[in-house]
Tab-separated table of N, CA and C and ligand atoms in Angstrom:
chain	number	residue	atom	x	y	z
A	544	MET	N	30.495	35.443	-5.194
A	544	MET	CA	31.437	35.484	-6.165
A	544	MET	C	32.455	34.197	-5.922
A	545	SER	N	32.876	33.610	-7.038
A	545	SER	CA	33.955	32.580	-6.968
A	545	SER	C	35.205	33.294	-6.978
A	546	THR	N	36.339	32.648	-6.314
A	546	THR	CA	37.696	33.045	-6.194
A	546	THR	C	38.586	32.114	-6.841
A	547	THR	N	39.836	32.888	-6.844
A	547	THR	CA	40.689	32.038	-7.503
A	547	THR	C	41.170	30.762	-6.428
A	548	ASP	N	40.897	30.991	-5.067
A	548	ASP	CA	41.383	30.151	-4.088
A	548	ASP	C	40.049	28.926	-4.301
A	549	ASP	N	38.899	29.411	-4.689
A	549	ASP	CA	37.994	28.161	-4.778
A	549	ASP	C	38.406	27.237	-6.066
A	550	TYR	N	39.060	27.693	-6.897
A	550	TYR	CA	39.679	26.864	-8.028
A	550	TYR	C	40.877	26.263	-7.625
A	551	ARG	N	41.800	26.933	-6.844
A	551	ARG	CA	42.860	26.302	-6.410
A	551	ARG	C	42.615	25.000	-5.412
A	552	THR	N	41.637	25.133	-4.633
A	552	THR	CA	41.372	24.050	-3.713
A	552	THR	C	40.271	23.073	-4.311
A	553	GLY	N	39.694	23.353	-5.290
A	553	GLY	CA	38.822	22.463	-5.923
A	553	GLY	C	37.382	22.737	-5.504
A	554	LYS	N	37.168	23.764	-4.541
A	554	LYS	CA	35.756	24.004	-3.908
A	554	LYS	C	34.866	24.322	-5.113
A	555	ILE	N	35.300	24.801	-6.288
A	555	ILE	CA	34.535	25.222	-7.498
A	555	ILE	C	33.857	23.999	-8.079
A	556	VAL	N	34.590	22.730	-7.881
A	556	VAL	CA	34.052	21.530	-8.500
A	556	VAL	C	32.674	21.165	-7.717
A	557	GLU	N	33.013	21.078	-6.292
A	557	GLU	CA	32.122	20.745	-5.390
A	557	GLU	C	30.753	21.820	-5.714
A	558	GLY	N	30.993	22.972	-5.742
A	558	GLY	CA	29.775	23.986	-6.021
A	558	GLY	C	29.021	23.559	-7.514
A	559	ILE	N	29.768	23.313	-8.320
A	559	ILE	CA	29.132	22.912	-9.651
A	559	ILE	C	28.370	21.584	-9.551
A	560	ARG	N	28.928	20.607	-8.668
A	560	ARG	CA	28.266	19.334	-8.436
A	560	ARG	C	26.882	19.606	-7.653
A	561	LYS	N	26.826	20.414	-6.701
A	561	LYS	CA	25.648	21.095	-6.165
A	561	LYS	C	24.666	21.526	-6.970
A	562	ALA	N	25.074	22.497	-7.880
A	562	ALA	CA	24.378	23.052	-8.791
A	562	ALA	C	23.747	22.200	-9.657
A	563	GLU	N	24.340	21.364	-10.415
A	563	GLU	CA	24.015	20.436	-11.245
A	563	GLU	C	22.853	19.456	-10.526
A	564	MET	N	23.050	18.994	-9.390
A	564	MET	CA	22.192	18.338	-8.689
A	564	MET	C	20.813	19.011	-8.710
A	565	VAL	N	20.823	20.318	-8.396
A	565	VAL	CA	19.587	20.937	-8.309
A	565	VAL	C	18.994	21.079	-9.894
A	566	LEU	N	19.935	21.413	-10.638
A	566	LEU	CA	19.440	21.735	-12.042
A	566	LEU	C	18.785	20.523	-12.804
A	567	ASP	N	19.480	19.297	-12.416
A	567	ASP	CA	19.167	18.057	-12.992
A	567	ASP	C	17.804	17.473	-12.564
A	568	SER	N	17.425	17.924	-11.338
A	568	SER	CA	16.108	17.529	-10.778
A	568	SER	C	15.108	18.544	-10.862
A	569	ARG	N	14.400	18.504	-12.109
A	569	ARG	CA	13.485	19.480	-12.562
A	569	ARG	C	12.620	19.888	-11.727
A	570	SER	N	12.215	18.903	-10.894
A	570	SER	CA	11.287	19.346	-9.911
A	570	SER	C	11.356	20.474	-9.103
A	571	ALA	N	12.749	20.606	-8.702
A	571	ALA	CA	13.321	21.559	-7.819
A	571	ALA	C	13.252	23.045	-8.542
A	572	LEU	N	12.777	23.030	-9.572
A	572	LEU	CA	13.011	24.429	-10.360
A	572	LEU	C	11.887	25.322	-10.243
A	573	ALA	N	10.922	25.217	-9.236
A	573	ALA	CA	9.830	26.081	-9.157
A	573	ALA	C	10.574	27.507	-8.612
A	574	ALA	N	9.867	28.523	-9.356
A	574	ALA	CA	10.332	29.975	-8.860
A	574	ALA	C	10.184	29.972	-7.464
A	575	GLY	N	11.030	30.726	-6.821
A	575	GLY	CA	10.861	30.903	-5.280
A	575	GLY	C	11.404	29.833	-4.445
A	576	ASP	N	11.659	28.612	-4.861
A	576	ASP	CA	12.482	27.564	-4.326
A	576	ASP	C	13.614	27.810	-3.614
A	577	PRO	N	13.868	27.976	-2.428
A	577	PRO	CA	15.019	28.556	-1.845
A	577	PRO	C	16.411	27.960	-2.477
A	578	ALA	N	16.421	26.550	-2.768
A	578	ALA	CA	17.459	25.802	-3.270
A	578	ALA	C	17.971	26.407	-4.530
A	579	PHE	N	16.700	26.610	-5.264
A	579	PHE	CA	16.929	27.034	-6.699
A	579	PHE	C	17.425	28.413	-6.733
A	580	GLU	N	16.857	29.253	-6.021
A	580	GLU	CA	17.339	30.702	-5.791
A	580	GLU	C	18.716	30.856	-5.441
A	581	ARG	N	19.349	29.955	-4.544
A	581	ARG	CA	20.514	30.000	-3.980
A	581	ARG	C	21.501	29.802	-5.222
A	582	ILE	N	21.187	28.531	-6.118
A	582	ILE	CA	22.012	28.169	-7.266
A	582	ILE	C	21.945	29.326	-8.213
A	583	ARG	N	20.910	29.816	-8.474
A	583	ARG	CA	20.630	31.006	-9.508
A	583	ARG	C	21.562	32.206	-9.245
A	584	GLU	N	21.623	32.633	-7.892
A	584	GLU	CA	22.521	33.808	-7.603
A	584	GLU	C	23.972	33.195	-7.893
A	585	LYS	N	24.203	32.128	-7.497
A	585	LYS	CA	25.814	31.665	-7.659
A	585	LYS	C	25.943	31.705	-8.995
A	586	ILE	N	25.373	31.119	-9.917
A	586	ILE	CA	25.599	31.090	-11.311
A	586	ILE	C	25.518	32.321	-12.076
A	587	VAL	N	24.690	33.149	-11.687
A	587	VAL	CA	24.559	34.487	-12.307
A	587	VAL	C	25.887	35.308	-11.821
A	588	ALA	N	26.490	35.149	-10.783
A	588	ALA	CA	27.553	35.791	-10.139
A	588	ALA	C	28.809	35.767	-10.999
A	589	PHE	N	28.900	34.359	-11.918
A	589	PHE	CA	30.065	34.434	-12.692
A	589	PHE	C	29.936	35.165	-13.936
A	590	ARG	N	28.700	35.676	-14.249
A	590	ARG	CA	28.458	36.726	-15.187
A	590	ARG	C	29.112	35.952	-16.740
A	591	PRO	N	28.717	34.856	-16.833
A	591	PRO	CA	29.255	33.951	-17.759
A	591	PRO	C	28.811	34.720	-19.239
A	592	VAL	N	29.936	34.847	-20.306
A	592	VAL	CA	29.317	35.241	-21.455
A	592	VAL	C	30.101	34.412	-22.716
A	593	TRP	N	29.319	34.252	-23.752
A	593	TRP	CA	29.926	33.523	-24.795
A	593	TRP	C	30.918	34.570	-25.684
A	594	ILE	N	32.098	34.062	-25.924
A	594	ILE	CA	33.050	34.915	-26.687
A	594	ILE	C	33.577	34.056	-27.988
A	595	THR	N	34.034	34.815	-28.806
A	595	THR	CA	34.564	34.085	-30.085
A	595	THR	C	36.025	33.911	-29.683
A	596	ALA	N	36.707	32.878	-30.521
A	596	ALA	CA	38.015	32.821	-30.597
A	596	ALA	C	38.887	34.097	-30.617
A	597	GLU	N	38.587	35.077	-31.476
A	597	GLU	CA	39.175	36.097	-31.415
A	597	GLU	C	39.246	37.030	-30.332
A	598	GLN	N	37.862	37.110	-29.586
A	598	GLN	CA	37.812	37.693	-28.159
A	598	GLN	C	38.702	36.884	-27.113
A	599	ALA	N	38.752	35.749	-27.139
A	599	ALA	CA	39.446	34.970	-26.415
A	599	ALA	C	41.260	35.258	-26.501
A	600	ALA	N	41.416	35.436	-27.962
A	600	ALA	CA	42.944	35.665	-28.247
A	600	ALA	C	43.274	37.275	-27.579
A	601	GLU	N	42.168	37.968	-27.771
A	601	GLU	CA	42.455	39.446	-27.157
A	601	GLU	C	42.719	39.492	-25.781
A	602	LEU	N	41.986	38.570	-24.949
A	602	LEU	CA	42.211	38.664	-23.378
A	602	LEU	C	43.488	37.848	-23.055
A	603	ILE	N	43.819	36.941	-23.961
A	603	ILE	CA	45.025	36.188	-23.799
A	603	ILE	C	46.325	37.139	-24.078
A	604	ARG	N	46.244	37.986	-25.135
A	604	ARG	CA	47.371	39.068	-25.403
A	604	ARG	C	47.475	40.003	-24.126
A	605	GLN	N	46.377	40.350	-23.513
A	605	GLN	CA	46.414	41.255	-22.487
A	605	GLN	C	46.862	40.791	-21.180
A	606	ALA	N	46.921	39.410	-21.056
A	606	ALA	CA	47.199	38.741	-19.631
A	606	ALA	C	48.893	38.672	-19.474
A	607	GLU	N	49.179	38.888	-18.083
A	607	GLU	CA	50.328	38.631	-17.964
A	607	GLU	C	51.009	37.128	-17.834
A	608	ILE	N	49.982	36.366	-17.146
A	608	ILE	CA	50.430	34.987	-16.972
A	608	ILE	C	49.052	34.159	-17.703
A	609	VAL	N	49.451	33.148	-18.295
A	609	VAL	CA	48.546	32.163	-18.998
A	609	VAL	C	48.812	30.918	-18.798
A	610	ALA	N	47.744	30.022	-18.328
A	610	ALA	CA	47.820	28.558	-18.291
A	610	ALA	C	46.760	28.005	-18.951
A	611	VAL	N	46.979	26.500	-19.383
A	611	VAL	CA	46.015	25.816	-19.908
A	611	VAL	C	45.867	24.615	-19.071
A	612	GLY	N	44.505	24.170	-19.239
A	612	GLY	CA	44.293	22.709	-18.399
A	612	GLY	C	43.007	22.438	-18.837
A	613	GLU	N	42.549	21.294	-18.278
A	613	GLU	CA	41.346	20.704	-18.564
A	613	GLU	C	40.284	21.520	-17.976
A	614	ARG	N	38.941	21.608	-18.659
A	614	ARG	CA	38.014	22.553	-18.023
A	614	ARG	C	37.721	21.794	-16.748
A	615	VAL	N	37.175	22.566	-15.736
A	615	VAL	CA	37.194	22.253	-14.214
A	615	VAL	C	36.004	21.176	-14.116
A	616	CYS	N	35.018	21.392	-14.913
A	616	CYS	CA	33.785	20.567	-14.695
A	616	CYS	C	34.065	19.041	-15.342
A	617	ARG	N	34.969	18.818	-15.939
A	617	ARG	CA	35.289	17.490	-16.312
A	617	ARG	C	35.656	16.604	-15.394
A	618	ALA	N	35.889	16.998	-13.971
A	618	ALA	CA	36.140	16.099	-13.018
A	618	ALA	C	34.738	15.463	-12.506
A	619	LEU	N	33.795	16.140	-12.967
A	619	LEU	CA	32.345	15.528	-12.673
A	619	LEU	C	32.005	14.544	-13.936
A	620	HIS	N	32.597	14.727	-14.985
A	620	HIS	CA	32.129	13.972	-16.160
A	620	HIS	C	33.197	13.451	-16.941
A	621	PRO	N	33.924	12.493	-16.187
A	621	PRO	CA	35.208	12.012	-16.911
A	621	PRO	C	34.896	11.264	-18.225
A	622	GLU	N	33.736	11.017	-18.401
A	622	GLU	CA	33.351	10.344	-19.654
A	622	GLU	C	33.171	11.221	-20.902
A	623	SER	N	32.979	12.348	-20.588
A	623	SER	CA	32.618	13.469	-21.605
A	623	SER	C	34.233	13.776	-22.378
A	624	PRO	N	33.960	14.375	-23.679
A	624	PRO	CA	35.285	14.706	-24.065
A	624	PRO	C	36.197	15.674	-23.604
A	625	VAL	N	37.293	15.643	-23.833
A	625	VAL	CA	38.309	16.565	-22.983
A	625	VAL	C	38.162	17.847	-24.000
A	626	THR	N	37.969	19.066	-23.157
A	626	THR	CA	37.940	20.312	-23.875
A	626	THR	C	38.971	21.080	-22.818
A	627	GLN	N	39.569	22.068	-23.292
A	627	GLN	CA	40.527	22.646	-22.571
A	627	GLN	C	40.178	24.162	-22.250
A	628	THR	N	40.625	24.633	-21.136
A	628	THR	CA	40.354	25.820	-20.452
A	628	THR	C	41.780	26.627	-20.549
A	629	VAL	N	41.466	28.085	-20.883
A	629	VAL	CA	42.588	29.027	-20.659
A	629	VAL	C	42.360	29.946	-19.453
A	630	PHE	N	43.321	29.732	-18.598
A	630	PHE	CA	43.401	30.568	-17.398
A	630	PHE	C	44.110	31.621	-17.317
A	631	LEU	N	43.793	32.736	-16.830
A	631	LEU	CA	44.527	34.151	-16.965
A	631	LEU	C	45.136	34.590	-15.626
A	632	ASP	N	46.123	35.222	-15.522
A	632	ASP	CA	46.852	36.006	-14.432
A	632	ASP	C	46.709	35.221	-13.281
A	633	GLU	N	46.085	35.887	-12.176
A	633	GLU	CA	46.014	35.189	-10.816
A	633	GLU	C	45.546	33.612	-10.835
A	634	LEU	N	44.458	33.621	-11.681
A	634	LEU	CA	43.827	32.385	-11.577
A	634	LEU	C	44.742	31.249	-12.506
A	635	ALA	N	45.493	31.931	-13.510
A	635	ALA	CA	46.526	30.795	-13.988
A	635	ALA	C	47.571	30.489	-12.788
A	636	GLU	N	47.992	31.273	-12.305
A	636	GLU	CA	48.999	30.994	-11.046
A	636	GLU	C	48.458	30.012	-10.196
A	637	ALA	N	47.309	30.353	-9.689
A	637	ALA	CA	46.758	29.483	-8.751
A	637	ALA	C	46.395	28.048	-9.268
A	638	MET	N	46.083	27.885	-10.579
A	638	MET	CA	45.714	26.638	-11.141
A	638	MET	C	47.156	25.804	-11.301
A	639	ALA	N	47.913	26.539	-11.858
A	639	ALA	CA	49.357	25.990	-12.093
A	639	ALA	C	49.950	25.391	-10.619
A	640	GLU	N	49.892	26.375	-9.750
A	640	GLU	CA	50.241	26.041	-8.366
A	640	GLU	C	49.681	24.709	-7.841
A	641	ALA	N	48.483	24.465	-8.141
A	641	ALA	CA	47.581	23.295	-7.676
A	641	ALA	C	47.853	22.078	-8.583
A	642	GLY	N	48.601	22.278	-9.583
A	642	GLY	CA	48.888	21.204	-10.638
A	642	GLY	C	47.726	21.040	-11.407
A	643	LYS	N	46.687	21.863	-11.534
A	643	LYS	CA	45.575	21.641	-12.551
A	643	LYS	C	45.829	22.137	-13.692
A	644	ALA	N	46.808	22.914	-13.969
A	644	ALA	CA	47.116	23.410	-15.340
A	644	ALA	C	48.467	23.925	-15.421
A	645	GLY	N	49.089	23.981	-16.841
A	645	GLY	CA	50.382	24.337	-17.012
A	645	GLY	C	50.505	25.663	-17.679
A	646	ILE	N	51.496	26.490	-17.067
A	646	ILE	CA	51.759	27.723	-17.597
A	646	ILE	C	52.370	27.508	-18.949
A	647	VAL	N	51.841	28.185	-19.941
A	647	VAL	CA	52.272	28.349	-21.239
A	647	VAL	C	52.506	29.849	-21.854
A	648	THR	N	53.081	29.879	-22.974
A	648	THR	CA	53.200	31.203	-23.465
A	648	THR	C	51.874	31.780	-24.094
A	649	ALA	N	51.741	32.954	-24.389
A	649	ALA	CA	50.412	33.269	-25.173
A	649	ALA	C	50.231	32.636	-26.503
A	650	ALA	N	51.420	32.381	-27.279
A	650	ALA	CA	51.328	31.936	-28.446
A	650	ALA	C	50.653	30.359	-28.321
A	651	ALA	N	51.162	29.787	-27.287
A	651	ALA	CA	50.665	28.285	-27.096
A	651	ALA	C	49.101	28.436	-26.741
A	652	ALA	N	48.628	29.354	-25.856
A	652	ALA	CA	47.412	29.377	-25.656
A	652	ALA	C	46.428	29.545	-26.791
A	653	MET	N	47.094	30.556	-27.705
A	653	MET	CA	46.350	30.868	-28.711
A	653	MET	C	46.080	29.605	-29.692
A	654	GLN	N	47.123	28.761	-29.784
A	654	GLN	CA	46.991	27.346	-30.590
A	654	GLN	C	45.905	26.884	-29.827
A	655	VAL	N	45.780	26.460	-28.711
A	655	VAL	CA	44.759	25.677	-27.968
A	655	VAL	C	43.433	26.295	-28.459
A	656	VAL	N	43.307	27.733	-28.344
A	656	VAL	CA	42.003	28.330	-28.752
A	656	VAL	C	41.727	27.988	-30.150
A	657	ASN	N	42.619	28.143	-31.017
A	657	ASN	CA	42.372	27.826	-32.309
A	657	ASN	C	42.193	26.359	-32.870
A	658	ARG	N	42.489	25.433	-31.876
A	658	ARG	CA	42.381	23.960	-32.229
A	658	ARG	C	40.867	23.605	-31.839
A	659	GLN	N	40.113	24.365	-30.929
A	659	GLN	CA	38.891	23.928	-30.401
A	659	GLN	C	37.904	24.022	-31.637
A	660	SER	N	37.180	22.862	-31.872
A	660	SER	CA	36.425	22.927	-33.003
A	660	SER	C	35.185	23.731	-33.218
A	661	ARG	N	34.626	24.268	-32.044
A	661	ARG	CA	33.385	24.987	-31.956
A	661	ARG	C	33.772	26.366	-32.075
A	662	GLN	N	34.916	26.948	-31.621
A	662	GLN	CA	35.519	28.216	-31.759
A	662	GLN	C	34.544	29.153	-31.085
A	663	ARG	N	33.846	28.686	-29.853
A	663	ARG	CA	33.190	29.606	-29.046
A	663	ARG	C	33.467	29.086	-27.518
A	664	PHE	N	33.703	30.131	-26.924
A	664	PHE	CA	33.970	29.983	-25.548
A	664	PHE	C	33.134	30.593	-24.422
A	665	ILE	N	33.101	30.198	-23.147
A	665	ILE	CA	32.338	30.755	-22.094
A	665	ILE	C	33.608	31.578	-21.341
A	666	ALA	N	33.461	32.906	-21.151
A	666	ALA	CA	34.344	33.706	-20.247
A	666	ALA	C	33.600	33.894	-18.895
A	667	SER	N	34.240	33.493	-17.817
A	667	SER	CA	33.498	33.624	-16.452
A	667	SER	C	34.365	34.453	-15.723
A	668	MET	N	33.753	35.131	-14.719
A	668	MET	CA	34.277	36.071	-13.862
A	668	MET	C	34.742	35.287	-12.671
A	669	VAL	N	36.091	35.320	-12.388
A	669	VAL	CA	36.464	34.936	-11.109
A	669	VAL	C	37.375	35.993	-10.369
A	670	SER	N	36.929	35.973	-9.134
A	670	SER	CA	37.618	37.052	-8.134
A	670	SER	C	37.576	38.725	-8.839
A	671	GLY	N	36.303	38.842	-9.716
A	671	GLY	CA	35.915	39.907	-9.951
A	671	GLY	C	36.519	40.268	-11.640
A	672	ARG	N	37.256	39.292	-12.154
A	672	ARG	CA	37.549	39.643	-13.435
A	672	ARG	C	37.461	38.258	-14.376
A	673	TYR	N	37.454	38.584	-15.681
A	673	TYR	CA	37.007	37.323	-16.620
A	673	TYR	C	38.446	36.785	-16.773
A	674	LEU	N	38.793	35.689	-15.935
A	674	LEU	CA	39.971	35.023	-15.931
A	674	LEU	C	40.123	33.562	-16.434
A	675	GLU	N	38.656	33.053	-16.835
A	675	GLU	CA	38.660	31.684	-17.232
A	675	GLU	C	37.945	31.732	-18.550
A	676	LEU	N	38.620	31.065	-19.585
A	676	LEU	CA	38.096	31.061	-20.953
A	676	LEU	C	38.031	29.498	-21.260
A	677	CYS	N	36.661	29.005	-21.140
A	677	CYS	CA	36.428	27.533	-21.396
A	677	CYS	C	35.969	27.310	-22.801
A	678	ALA	N	36.668	26.257	-23.410
A	678	ALA	CA	36.080	25.684	-24.475
A	678	ALA	C	35.083	24.672	-23.966
A	679	VAL	N	33.908	25.051	-23.905
A	679	VAL	CA	32.794	24.320	-23.338
A	679	VAL	C	32.368	23.084	-23.991
A	680	TRP	N	31.978	22.279	-23.045
A	680	TRP	CA	31.101	20.955	-23.606
A	680	TRP	C	29.477	21.468	-23.047
A	681	PRO	N	28.798	21.782	-23.779
A	681	PRO	CA	27.367	22.185	-23.465
A	681	PRO	C	26.536	21.161	-22.824
A	682	PRO	N	26.669	19.834	-23.243
A	682	PRO	CA	25.882	19.065	-22.445
A	682	PRO	C	25.866	18.940	-21.180
A	683	ASP	N	27.165	19.154	-20.488
A	683	ASP	CA	27.538	19.084	-19.099
A	683	ASP	C	27.761	20.410	-18.633
A	684	CYS	N	27.847	21.539	-19.219
A	684	CYS	CA	28.101	22.910	-18.778
A	684	CYS	C	26.962	23.336	-17.664
A	685	VAL	N	27.292	23.752	-16.480
A	685	VAL	CA	26.153	24.149	-15.648
A	685	VAL	C	25.656	25.400	-16.037
A	686	PHE	N	26.366	26.314	-16.858
A	686	PHE	CA	25.624	27.702	-17.079
A	686	PHE	C	24.476	27.141	-18.205
A	687	CYS	N	24.845	26.290	-19.133
A	687	CYS	CA	24.100	25.883	-20.282
A	687	CYS	C	22.933	24.896	-19.712
A	688	LYS	N	23.130	24.324	-18.529
A	688	LYS	CA	22.136	23.545	-17.937
A	688	LYS	C	21.029	24.578	-17.426
A	689	ALA	N	21.663	25.628	-16.707
A	689	ALA	CA	20.920	26.579	-16.183
A	689	ALA	C	19.884	27.198	-17.162
A	690	GLU	N	20.522	27.742	-18.338
A	690	GLU	CA	19.651	28.240	-19.252
A	690	GLU	C	18.706	27.236	-19.765
A	691	ARG	N	18.915	26.054	-19.908
A	691	ARG	CA	17.984	25.060	-20.350
A	691	ARG	C	16.861	24.833	-19.440
A	692	ALA	N	17.306	25.130	-18.169
A	692	ALA	CA	16.112	25.063	-17.092
A	692	ALA	C	15.376	26.285	-16.900
A	693	GLY	N	15.819	27.587	-17.675
A	693	GLY	CA	15.070	28.640	-17.478
A	693	GLY	C	15.735	29.745	-16.967
A	694	VAL	N	16.944	29.567	-16.326
A	694	VAL	CA	17.681	30.551	-15.579
A	694	VAL	C	18.642	31.153	-16.686
A	695	ARG	N	18.127	32.620	-16.829
A	695	ARG	CA	18.976	33.191	-17.839
A	695	ARG	C	20.244	33.732	-17.142
A	696	CYS	N	21.506	33.021	-17.660
A	696	CYS	CA	22.500	33.549	-16.885
A	696	CYS	C	23.625	34.159	-17.962
A	697	PHE	N	23.375	33.977	-19.342
A	697	PHE	CA	24.228	34.616	-20.145
A	697	PHE	C	23.879	35.907	-20.416
A	698	GLY	N	24.938	36.940	-20.052
A	698	GLY	CA	24.662	38.368	-20.281
A	698	GLY	C	25.274	38.991	-21.545
A	699	GLU	N	25.222	40.145	-21.567
A	699	GLU	CA	25.957	41.064	-22.421
A	699	GLU	C	27.385	41.119	-22.049
A	700	HIS	N	28.360	41.552	-22.950
A	700	HIS	CA	29.632	41.516	-22.541
A	700	HIS	C	29.868	42.618	-21.325
A	701	ARG	N	30.516	42.234	-20.494
A	701	ARG	CA	30.726	43.255	-19.285
A	701	ARG	C	32.004	43.770	-18.966
A	702	ASP	N	32.842	43.501	-20.016
A	702	ASP	CA	34.242	43.704	-19.916
A	702	ASP	C	34.657	44.571	-21.189
A	703	SER	N	35.589	45.678	-21.004
A	703	SER	CA	35.575	46.545	-22.026
A	703	SER	C	36.590	45.727	-23.175
A	704	ARG	N	37.205	44.670	-22.783
A	704	ARG	CA	38.145	43.971	-23.614
A	704	ARG	C	37.374	43.020	-24.677
A	705	ILE	N	36.140	42.636	-24.189
A	705	ILE	CA	35.573	41.561	-24.948
A	705	ILE	C	33.917	42.099	-25.432
B	969	SF4	S1	31.770	23.692	-19.533
B	969	SF4	FE1	30.806	25.307	-18.478
B	969	SF4	S2	30.659	24.494	-16.420
B	969	SF4	FE2	32.165	23.430	-17.314
B	969	SF4	S3	34.211	24.486	-16.814
B	969	SF4	FE3	33.221	25.181	-18.856
B	969	SF4	S4	32.236	26.986	-18.441
B	969	SF4	FE4	32.304	25.932	-16.429
């Protein structure tokens, strides 16, 4: 499972980079391939789930601390469009401490959510809770890439709030 510390230190970006390397090399995707299996376990551990803008707003309302920053995987794809991520509670604190996001009011975070053209987000589990709400850029998203490679990672909602 990924932790807030992985996000604070940037270890998460390195993990995504390694996962993308495996997913982008289609020949490595044979079932039972140990490298592929390791990536699959790590990706599934985020329990990513698509949520609507309304569900994102509900999670924001229930959070004590909210921060907004660039989606973390854009560090690997600087040429891609900017999309924003809302970080909640301890992840918001960790990202703000690291200078990777800014603490905002819930109202400001909702404005960010409502400004996203697709109005669909991926909620990811960090340190055991859904603390990352990403306005995804699907062509570069590691979860979307995994699905395209045949790894089923998007599950049913696993949090009573969403
Ligand atoms: S686009 Fe996908 S991989 Fe990138 S930060 Fe968002 S949820 Fe994570």
